[in-house]
Amino acid sequence: MTGYILHRLASAILVVFLVTIISFSVMSLVPGDPASVVAGANATPDEIAAIRIQLGLHLPYHERLLNWVAGLLQGDLGRSILLQRTVAEAVAERLPVTIALSIYAMALTLVLGVGLGVFAAVRQNSWVDQLCMTVALLGVSLPNVWLAILFVMFFSVYLGWFPTGGYVPFDQSISGALVALTLPAIALSLTQIGLLARMARSSMLEVLRQDYVQTARAKGLPRWSVIGKHALKNVMIPLVTVFGIILSLSLSGTVVIETVFSLPGMGRLIVNAIQRRDYPVIQGGLLLTASALVLVNLAVDLLYAWLDPRVRYAD
Amino acid sequence: MKPWAGLSDKGLVDSLSDKSAATKGNDTMILRTGATVAAVLLATVAFAPAEAQIPQKGGTLTIGVPNGIPTFDVMASTDDTGRVIHLHMYEPLIGRNEKLEAAPMLAESWTVSADGLTYTFKIRKGVVFHNGKVLTSADAKASIERYMRMSVRRRYLEDVAEVSAPDADTVALKLKQVRPLFMNNFSQPEVIVAMLPSEEAAKDANKIESIGTGPYKLQEYKPDSHVRLVRHDRYAADTRSAGRDGYVGNKQSHIDTLNFRIIPESSAMIAALEAGEIDMAEWVPDKSVPTLKKNPKLTHVNIMPAGMQSLSVNIAQPPMDKLLVRRAVQAALDIDEIMDAARDGNYQLNHSVQYPGYATYPGDRGKESYNKKDQALAKKLLAEAGYKGEPVIIISAVTFDWHAATALVIAEQLKAVGMKVELKSMDWPAVVALRSRMDGWHLNPGFFGTGPWLGDPLISIASLIGPTPGNNFKDGPLYDYARDMENLPTAEGRLQAWFKAQDRIIDQVLMIKLGDMGHSQMLSNRIQGFTKFRTARLWNVWLQN
């Protein structure tokens, strides 16, 4: 197993490196550079050209690429052109916001998604099943940006229960942070809850028809023990695969949610950097995002082995 | 000196005692439309009669701004949001007063030598930077030299040959040649010649610490979240004035903290305003104004005009190299339709790149070619030009929805007269990159704000007269007029040169002026003492408990 993990990590480094080289090259091909953003909308072509030289953007592609790779090999992600700080500092500021939002949203997704799916399967074809699946279908169908705005109008403006946006750091106020993240987390998780609930329902229905479940029932075990102890663990194997995909979707979904709720997270950092051509931030952000996704996939593969003893990876 | 615009010959500057005879001698601009100017500026400053009330000290004012700022280097950018924040943190020696005239800020006074080449500024005593250091002539010299070295608008000081500091309180600028508009450039609030500590002024662009002399200092900047300014407790208010006066005057920081919250999504901005989480929205979409006006806790402020929408023409690229084709485009446009789409009704028609009521406004001169919406004439001109359906590419930045809307309507209007139009939408950096090329585009909607507002036509047409003109065409007569606008010794001569320049731009369709745009702000009624201006001024403002 150790050998397998080391092998996967080695190939992950290669994947991440390739992702950054490709993204650097693609961004070099996209027209426009940060000089126009720094100069402002009223700047003349000559003023923008002068700023381009100040920022070193007149250097040829290969020279900029070599500078970037040389810095990277020394652990230096570079300095943002527009944020007055290093990329590492910018990421360190933003990561807690996105991690907190993602954990909150994933917790809601797991509890509500699996809960709704299992509940619907157990009460198959009843009104409970219909209700759970309607909720799941709405979650999948409604765009989360629309829901987010609706939540803000109703829960923040009309009822005044939650702030309309902004982030409160956990070290400042735990309750404040949780309140500030509640609406964004709900808006972010609804699609994922819908997906997971539908998947959990069908997996559970399949498992409930298996012989070992029938045997457990025949032995007279209580119903919730059969479901909770015997069926649920087997339902989790396909769900872990979906969970990995959902986590990736969730990370990309944070971009929209962070914008609507004015949260200074990683999603906005990268999207703004792309829109304003802040090359070092794009590179650093993509490097970390790619690394995170590769590690999530590795973790999912390892979870298989833990959940299902039949799965073994060769060293 | 007020070489272009002003309310009257008796401005605030004249009331200050240290003005030289040489300076006064240059104030000869004929103000043909003084009464109208007065009306415009009175309308600009008439909001909120709260100056008479007793200000309350303390509190936090939260202002929603639609985007973050690209740099905290005050000399490095023309960015609008950046300007709003920087003008609370930094100050120049000379600024602009309410009438937009050059007036002392950190300078006690200034004099001009008899030959008109040397400007000498006495620095006001007791001015302290945010880091506690006292402002001296060494800081002033280093700051001006930095501006000349790296500022995005260093062309404003390109005629300065030498900066010297004869004593600790005096800084002198020697020009290479007499420049009647020098004080105009030195005092402009677009990219201010900010005073920085000399050790910061030695640093390159975007490398400085945010240390100024303004009434507020930077406490925290979290990109994509907020910029928090706090009161500069050792701020040296200019007690020569009774109160606020444009960007100069007696600035009092009644509010403890100014929290600029960055809210890019307009619906989120409106929600934050209605929920009372922000006290002011620096900008709201005009379509939301009727609903917001129904909220009794809010006040709508419309700055009209706040900027101009124009259409750049790439003259290097056929078929726009043909004058008749350009005139056909000019004839085809229905400006009302375009501006209404761009600004949801918050616009005014205006054929000039100067505003009605300004001394530099040419009246109806040039109006005959504006907003003709004459499709028959456009078709006739296209036929005379031998237009054979060559594609016309309009590029627009989706980053700004008014540009996208402008481009869309223009595309349809040109199609209606038989032109083959390709509309290409992209983000702002891509538009800037593309329009700097000689090919790949023909028309591009653009916006400019501060230059026209300052009443300086040279700033308004800067993109047509630089070393690399934005329309990719160096029009000889226009460059000659621009030189006259800058160098003729009398104000009347410079004004006439400007009128000829505008005639030339309209006649040759070197660009097309579309219209003037308003800018809607919303304020909580808690805010007292606020008066509207081109950019929000939050000094001399307080919060009602």
XYZ file of N, CA, C and O in Angstrom, chain A residues 22-165:
576
model
N 0.797 24.173 -18.637
C -0.238 24.385 -19.664
C -1.014 25.674 -19.371
O -1.253 26.483 -20.258
N -1.376 25.874 -18.104
C -2.152 27.083 -17.783
C -1.313 28.335 -18.028
O -1.834 29.348 -18.507
N -0.021 28.267 -17.718
C 0.849 29.426 -17.986
C 0.854 29.735 -19.487
O 0.739 30.895 -19.894
N 0.951 28.677 -20.292
C 1.009 28.879 -21.743
C -0.319 29.407 -22.266
O -0.343 30.315 -23.103
N -1.419 28.841 -21.756
C -2.742 29.287 -22.227
C -2.950 30.756 -21.879
O -3.403 31.550 -22.700
N -2.586 31.128 -20.643
C -2.777 32.524 -20.234
C -1.909 33.466 -21.064
O -2.281 34.617 -21.296
N -0.767 32.971 -21.511
C 0.080 33.819 -22.359
C -0.557 34.050 -23.718
O -0.279 35.049 -24.378
N -1.386 33.087 -24.144
C -2.048 33.231 -25.443
C -3.288 34.119 -25.369
O -3.702 34.710 -26.358
N -3.890 34.193 -24.185
C -5.109 35.009 -24.037
C -4.723 36.478 -24.168
O -3.774 36.931 -23.529
N -5.444 37.240 -25.014
C -5.071 38.646 -25.166
C -5.309 39.450 -23.889
O -6.213 39.145 -23.117
N -4.467 40.466 -23.706
C -4.619 41.347 -22.544
C -3.651 41.011 -21.439
O -3.207 39.865 -21.331
N -3.324 42.018 -20.659
C -2.433 41.797 -19.527
C -2.808 42.751 -18.395
O -3.643 43.645 -18.577
N -2.203 42.571 -17.215
C -2.643 43.386 -16.061
C -2.297 44.861 -16.177
O -2.796 45.665 -15.380
N -1.471 45.241 -17.140
C -1.112 46.665 -17.259
C -2.355 47.521 -17.466
O -2.467 48.617 -16.910
N -3.306 47.014 -18.251
C -4.522 47.796 -18.517
C -5.358 47.946 -17.255
O -6.060 48.940 -17.087
N -5.284 46.958 -16.358
C -6.051 47.033 -15.114
C -5.384 48.009 -14.150
O -6.040 48.853 -13.536
N -4.066 47.909 -14.028
C -3.344 48.823 -13.130
C -3.534 50.261 -13.609
O -3.792 51.170 -12.821
N -3.436 50.469 -14.920
C -3.503 51.833 -15.461
C -4.878 52.453 -15.260
O -4.990 53.670 -15.112
N -5.929 51.646 -15.236
C -7.281 52.177 -15.099
C -7.904 52.422 -16.456
O -7.209 52.493 -17.481
N -9.243 52.593 -16.434
C -9.990 52.657 -17.695
C -9.699 53.918 -18.503
O -9.949 53.954 -19.696
N -9.181 54.965 -17.864
C -8.966 56.224 -18.576
C -7.549 56.376 -19.130
O -7.211 57.429 -19.667
N -6.740 55.352 -18.988
C -5.340 55.482 -19.413
C -5.214 55.434 -20.933
O -5.996 54.783 -21.616
N -4.226 56.129 -21.451
C -3.991 56.141 -22.896
C -3.109 54.944 -23.272
O -2.456 54.346 -22.404
N -3.037 54.596 -24.563
C -2.195 53.464 -24.977
C -0.741 53.634 -24.543
O -0.089 52.656 -24.137
N -0.219 54.848 -24.594
C 1.183 55.065 -24.203
C 1.386 54.822 -22.716
O 2.406 54.264 -22.294
N 0.391 55.231 -21.912
C 0.513 55.032 -20.465
C 0.465 53.541 -20.122
O 1.209 53.062 -19.263
N -0.369 52.812 -20.825
C -0.454 51.363 -20.578
C 0.851 50.689 -20.985
O 1.371 49.809 -20.278
N 1.414 51.127 -22.101
C 2.679 50.529 -22.570
C 3.792 50.759 -21.557
O 4.613 49.860 -21.297
N 3.813 51.942 -20.939
C 4.856 52.243 -19.950
C 4.705 51.346 -18.720
O 5.701 50.840 -18.171
N 3.469 51.114 -18.302
C 3.229 50.246 -17.136
C 3.620 48.803 -17.463
O 4.154 48.083 -16.627
N 3.383 48.414 -18.691
C 3.751 47.058 -19.118
C 5.246 46.818 -18.896
O 5.650 45.753 -18.422
N 6.027 47.822 -19.198
C 7.482 47.688 -19.001
C 7.803 47.663 -17.509
O 8.599 46.841 -17.051
N 7.136 48.538 -16.734
C 7.361 48.552 -15.281
C 7.103 47.178 -14.668
O 7.810 46.738 -13.766
N 6.095 46.489 -15.171
C 5.696 45.198 -14.596
C 6.480 44.026 -15.193
O 6.265 42.880 -14.794
N 7.326 44.292 -16.138
C 8.124 43.221 -16.749
C 7.323 42.364 -17.713
O 7.722 41.240 -18.032
N 6.187 42.884 -18.179
C 5.329 42.082 -19.060
C 5.802 42.112 -20.504
O 5.245 41.417 -21.354
N 6.811 42.921 -20.777
C 7.340 42.981 -22.142
C 8.334 41.851 -22.383
O 8.765 41.633 -23.512
N 8.709 41.125 -21.323
C 9.679 40.032 -21.490
C 9.058 38.919 -22.319
O 7.855 38.677 -22.249
N 9.880 38.183 -23.095
C 9.324 37.097 -23.906
C 8.784 35.954 -23.045
O 9.196 35.781 -21.894
N 7.903 35.173 -23.669
C 7.202 34.080 -22.985
C 8.159 33.138 -22.254
O 7.984 32.844 -21.076
N 9.206 32.680 -22.983
C 10.080 31.666 -22.387
C 10.816 32.221 -21.167
O 11.047 31.511 -20.190
N 11.133 33.503 -21.203
C 11.849 34.105 -20.075
C 10.946 34.172 -18.841
O 11.364 33.863 -17.719
N 9.685 34.549 -19.067
C 8.743 34.616 -17.946
C 8.458 33.229 -17.384
O 8.353 33.044 -16.180
N 8.353 32.241 -18.295
C 8.101 30.867 -17.859
C 9.269 30.353 -17.015
O 9.075 29.747 -15.955
N 10.499 30.611 -17.485
C 11.673 30.153 -16.742
C 11.739 30.819 -15.372
O 12.049 30.163 -14.370
N 11.415 32.106 -15.318
C 11.406 32.810 -14.027
C 10.404 32.174 -13.068
O 10.675 31.990 -11.888
N 9.241 31.840 -13.623
C 8.178 31.240 -12.801
C 8.621 29.870 -12.275
O 8.510 29.590 -11.085
N 9.160 29.029 -13.155
C 9.568 27.679 -12.748
C 10.732 27.755 -11.759
O 10.754 27.039 -10.749
N 11.678 28.674 -12.008
C 12.825 28.814 -11.098
C 12.342 29.201 -9.704
O 12.801 28.646 -8.694
N 11.382 30.121 -9.641
C 10.823 30.527 -8.350
C 10.114 29.374 -7.677
O 10.279 29.125 -6.481
N 9.357 28.635 -8.483
C 8.572 27.512 -7.956
C 9.483 26.456 -7.324
O 9.196 25.927 -6.253
N 10.603 26.170 -7.995
C 11.528 25.157 -7.479
C 12.150 25.586 -6.156
O 12.599 24.762 -5.373
N 12.145 26.893 -5.909
C 12.653 27.388 -4.621
C 11.516 27.630 -3.627
O 11.699 28.255 -2.589
N 10.332 27.166 -3.993
C 9.178 27.317 -3.095
C 8.575 28.703 -3.120
O 7.809 29.072 -2.225
N 8.920 29.484 -4.146
C 8.402 30.859 -4.219
C 7.320 30.936 -5.307
O 7.600 30.762 -6.487
N 6.095 31.209 -4.874
C 4.988 31.294 -5.839
C 4.922 32.664 -6.509
O 4.082 32.894 -7.371
N 5.780 33.560 -6.100
C 5.817 34.881 -6.730
C 4.997 35.901 -5.983
O 4.441 35.626 -4.908
N 4.917 37.094 -6.559
C 4.196 38.200 -5.922
C 3.062 38.648 -6.834
O 3.239 38.801 -8.046
N 1.886 38.846 -6.246
C 0.742 39.305 -7.038
C 1.025 40.683 -7.627
O 1.633 41.537 -6.971
N 0.571 40.877 -8.844
C 0.764 42.183 -9.487
C -0.227 43.204 -8.933
O 0.068 44.389 -8.872
N -1.387 42.728 -8.479
C -2.469 43.660 -8.141
C -2.884 43.658 -6.671
O -3.692 44.479 -6.267
N -2.368 42.729 -5.879
C -2.893 42.597 -4.518
C -1.960 43.111 -3.429
O -2.259 42.988 -2.245
N -0.826 43.650 -3.798
C 0.139 44.184 -2.831
C 0.583 43.138 -1.802
O 0.763 43.440 -0.620
N 0.752 41.920 -2.225
C 1.233 40.869 -1.335
C 1.719 39.684 -2.169
O 1.463 39.634 -3.373
N 2.430 38.752 -1.486
C 2.888 37.579 -2.233
C 1.697 36.662 -2.509
O 0.661 36.751 -1.838
N 1.893 35.770 -3.460
C 0.818 34.824 -3.777
C 0.555 33.935 -2.569
O -0.598 33.635 -2.235
N 1.634 33.526 -1.882
C 1.469 32.660 -0.708
C 0.625 33.369 0.348
O -0.262 32.758 0.963
N 0.875 34.654 0.548
C 0.088 35.409 1.540
C -1.374 35.527 1.097
O -2.288 35.371 1.913
N -1.565 35.790 -0.190
C -2.935 35.923 -0.708
C -3.699 34.617 -0.521
O -4.858 34.608 -0.080
N -3.021 33.506 -0.835
C -3.670 32.197 -0.704
C -3.935 31.890 0.776
O -5.017 31.407 1.137
N -2.961 32.210 1.621
C -3.129 31.929 3.055
C -4.320 32.713 3.623
O -4.997 32.235 4.530
N -4.581 33.894 3.079
C -5.738 34.683 3.532
C -7.046 34.070 3.072
O -8.044 34.070 3.794
N -7.031 33.555 1.838
C -8.278 33.112 1.222
C -8.654 31.680 1.557
O -9.831 31.335 1.576
N -7.616 30.844 1.755
C -7.883 29.414 1.934
C -8.839 29.125 3.098
O -9.772 28.329 2.947
N -8.645 29.766 4.266
C -9.562 29.471 5.384
C -11.028 29.735 5.029
O -11.908 28.992 5.473
N -11.278 30.771 4.228
C -12.664 31.097 3.869
C -13.261 29.962 3.043
O -14.361 29.467 3.327
N -12.511 29.549 2.013
C -13.035 28.504 1.126
C -13.116 27.162 1.841
O -14.075 26.408 1.642
N -12.107 26.866 2.688
C -12.144 25.589 3.417
C -13.348 25.572 4.362
O -14.112 24.596 4.415
N -13.544 26.680 5.089
C -14.680 26.738 6.027
C -15.999 26.595 5.280
O -16.882 25.823 5.681
N -16.109 27.304 4.168
C -17.349 27.240 3.379
C -17.561 25.828 2.829
O -18.674 25.285 2.896
N -16.489 25.227 2.328
C -16.612 23.887 1.736
C -16.958 22.842 2.782
O -17.795 21.966 2.553
N -16.290 22.933 3.957
C -16.574 21.951 5.013
C -18.039 22.076 5.466
O -18.755 21.080 5.606
N -18.474 23.308 5.647
C -19.855 23.552 6.078
C -20.812 22.980 5.021
O -21.760 22.237 5.332
N -20.538 23.312 3.752
C -21.422 22.844 2.676
C -21.367 21.326 2.545
O -22.400 20.675 2.340
N -20.178 20.734 2.679
C -20.064 19.275 2.536
C -20.734 18.564 3.707
O -21.311 17.482 3.541
N -20.649 19.173 4.902
C -21.332 18.571 6.058
C -22.839 18.546 5.815
O -23.504 17.522 6.029
N -23.366 19.657 5.308
C -24.800 19.707 4.984
C -25.132 18.693 3.896
O -26.155 17.993 3.967
N -24.250 18.607 2.905
C -24.481 17.688 1.792
C -24.535 16.245 2.278
O -25.431 15.478 1.925
N -23.560 15.884 3.122
C -23.493 14.504 3.612
C -24.712 14.156 4.453
O -25.396 13.157 4.204
N -24.983 15.025 5.423
C -26.069 14.714 6.365
C -27.414 14.713 5.630
O -28.180 13.744 5.706
N -27.679 15.785 4.897
C -28.992 15.904 4.254
C -29.095 15.028 3.005
O -30.138 14.417 2.760
N -28.017 14.964 2.226
C -28.055 14.182 0.988
C -28.236 12.701 1.280
O -29.173 12.061 0.768
N -27.371 12.154 2.131
C -27.477 10.731 2.465
C -28.770 10.475 3.234
O -29.489 9.503 2.975
N -29.080 11.396 4.145
C -30.296 11.243 4.964
C -31.545 11.174 4.101
O -32.365 10.246 4.234
N -31.696 12.136 3.206
C -32.885 12.163 2.339
C -32.953 10.916 1.466
O -34.014 10.298 1.306
N -31.788 10.522 0.919
C -31.748 9.365 0.013
C -32.123 8.081 0.725
O -32.953 7.294 0.240
N -31.540 7.881 1.897
C -31.808 6.654 2.663
C -33.271 6.630 3.118
O -33.966 5.616 2.991
N -33.718 7.763 3.607
C -35.098 7.870 4.086
C -36.083 7.568 2.945
O -37.053 6.830 3.116
N -35.788 8.118 1.763
C -36.661 7.900 0.604
C -36.658 6.426 0.193
O -37.709 5.856 -0.143
N -35.472 5.783 0.265
C -35.380 4.382 -0.153
C -36.149 3.474 0.806
O -36.848 2.547 0.390
N -35.983 3.775 2.087
C -36.645 2.953 3.102
C -38.172 3.063 2.972
O -38.898 2.099 3.188
N -38.630 4.263 2.620
C -40.080 4.473 2.439
C -40.426 4.533 0.953
O -41.153 5.428 0.516
N -39.860 3.624 0.189
C -40.029 3.676 -1.268
C -41.510 3.744 -1.663
O -42.348 3.035 -1.105
N -41.766 4.625 -2.648
C -43.093 4.813 -3.238
C -44.128 5.441 -2.296
O -45.299 5.515 -2.637
N -43.697 5.861 -1.117
C -44.637 6.558 -0.220
C -44.574 8.061 -0.504
O -43.752 8.527 -1.292
N -45.405 8.847 0.173
C -45.345 10.304 0.001
C -44.026 10.866 0.498
O -43.543 11.883 0.006
N -43.419 10.162 1.500
C -42.108 10.611 2.016
C -41.070 10.528 0.897
O -40.262 11.458 0.679
N -41.107 9.411 0.171
C -40.195 9.201 -0.961
C -40.398 10.315 -2.001
O -39.441 10.939 -2.474
N -41.670 10.576 -2.327
C -41.983 11.609 -3.329
C -41.460 12.977 -2.888
O -40.843 13.706 -3.674
N -41.688 13.270 -1.604
C -41.274 14.579 -1.080
C -39.753 14.732 -1.122
O -39.209 15.748 -1.589
N -39.054 13.684 -0.643
C -37.577 13.738 -0.616
C -37.025 13.909 -2.030
O -36.096 14.695 -2.264
N -37.584 13.158 -2.976
C -37.055 13.227 -4.347
C -37.428 14.543 -5.039
O -36.678 15.035 -5.871
N -38.566 15.127 -4.641
C -38.924 16.441 -5.196
C -37.916 17.487 -4.719
O -37.428 18.312 -5.495
N -37.605 17.400 -3.416
C -36.614 18.336 -2.867
C -35.278 18.149 -3.591
O -34.609 19.115 -3.980
N -34.900 16.874 -3.794
C -33.624 16.585 -4.461
C -33.630 17.119 -5.894
O -32.642 17.698 -6.354
N -34.747 16.932 -6.565
C -34.847 17.383 -7.959
C -34.755 18.911 -8.047
O -34.084 19.454 -8.925
N -35.412 19.573 -7.098
C -35.333 21.044 -7.079
C -33.894 21.496 -6.857
O -33.415 22.433 -7.493
N -33.222 20.796 -5.930
C -31.824 21.146 -5.636
C -30.949 21.022 -6.855
O -30.107 21.884 -7.125
N -31.153 19.964 -7.644
C -30.340 19.743 -8.846
C -30.718 20.751 -9.935
O -29.855 21.230 -10.679
N -32.013 21.077 -10.007
C -32.500 21.871 -11.142
C -32.272 23.374 -10.992
O -31.992 24.065 -11.966
N -32.413 23.894 -9.780
C -32.365 25.354 -9.629
C -30.921 25.844 -9.585
O -30.115 25.302 -8.836
N -30.607 26.849 -10.356
C -29.230 27.366 -10.333
C -28.902 27.995 -8.980
O -29.720 28.749 -8.439
N -27.738 27.660 -8.446
C -27.448 28.119 -7.084
C -27.253 29.639 -7.000
O -27.464 30.234 -5.964
N -26.909 30.283 -8.133
C -26.771 31.747 -8.065
C -28.143 32.394 -7.847
O -28.287 33.347 -7.074
N -29.160 31.833 -8.480
C -30.520 32.359 -8.329
C -31.008 32.123 -6.905
O -31.591 32.998 -6.261
N -30.749 30.896 -6.420
C -31.155 30.574 -5.055
C -30.458 31.481 -4.046
O -31.071 31.951 -3.081
N -29.176 31.729 -4.317
C -28.400 32.557 -3.395
C -29.021 33.949 -3.283
O -29.207 34.468 -2.173
N -29.371 34.528 -4.417
C -29.956 35.874 -4.400
C -31.318 35.849 -3.703
O -31.659 36.733 -2.915
N -32.084 34.788 -3.981
C -33.390 34.637 -3.339
C -33.248 34.527 -1.810
O -33.990 35.157 -1.056
N -32.278 33.725 -1.374
C -32.026 33.568 0.066
C -31.689 34.915 0.698
O -32.160 35.247 1.788
N -30.845 35.666 0.015
C -30.431 36.964 0.558
C -31.647 37.871 0.706
O -31.852 38.504 1.754
N -32.478 37.909 -0.356
C -33.638 38.799 -0.308
C -34.593 38.399 0.829
O -35.127 39.253 1.530
N -34.772 37.084 1.006
C -35.760 36.635 1.994
C -35.172 36.590 3.411
O -35.701 37.207 4.330
N -34.083 35.859 3.583
C -33.563 35.634 4.941
C -32.766 36.832 5.482
O -32.694 37.017 6.687
N -32.153 37.589 4.581
C -31.331 38.709 5.070
C -32.083 40.023 5.051
O -32.141 40.724 6.062
N -32.680 40.360 3.889
C -33.327 41.667 3.786
C -34.691 41.652 4.467
O -34.997 42.524 5.284
N -35.510 40.618 4.171
C -36.876 40.599 4.691
C -36.909 40.183 6.165
O -37.486 40.875 7.001
N -36.275 39.049 6.489
C -36.339 38.552 7.864
C -35.203 39.089 8.740
O -35.337 39.155 9.963
N -34.094 39.431 8.122
C -32.959 39.975 8.889
C -32.249 38.938 9.739
O -31.613 39.267 10.735
N -32.356 37.664 9.385
C -31.746 36.607 10.199
C -30.246 36.465 9.945
O -29.502 36.065 10.817
N -29.847 36.713 8.732
C -28.437 36.502 8.367
C -27.898 37.757 7.682
O -28.668 38.524 7.087
N -26.582 37.945 7.725
C -26.016 39.077 6.970
C -26.129 38.828 5.468
O -26.190 37.673 5.031
N -26.159 39.893 4.681
C -26.289 39.729 3.227
C -24.986 39.243 2.595
O -24.989 38.774 1.471
N -23.912 39.405 3.305
C -22.635 38.952 2.756
C -21.510 39.318 3.697
O -21.731 39.825 4.797
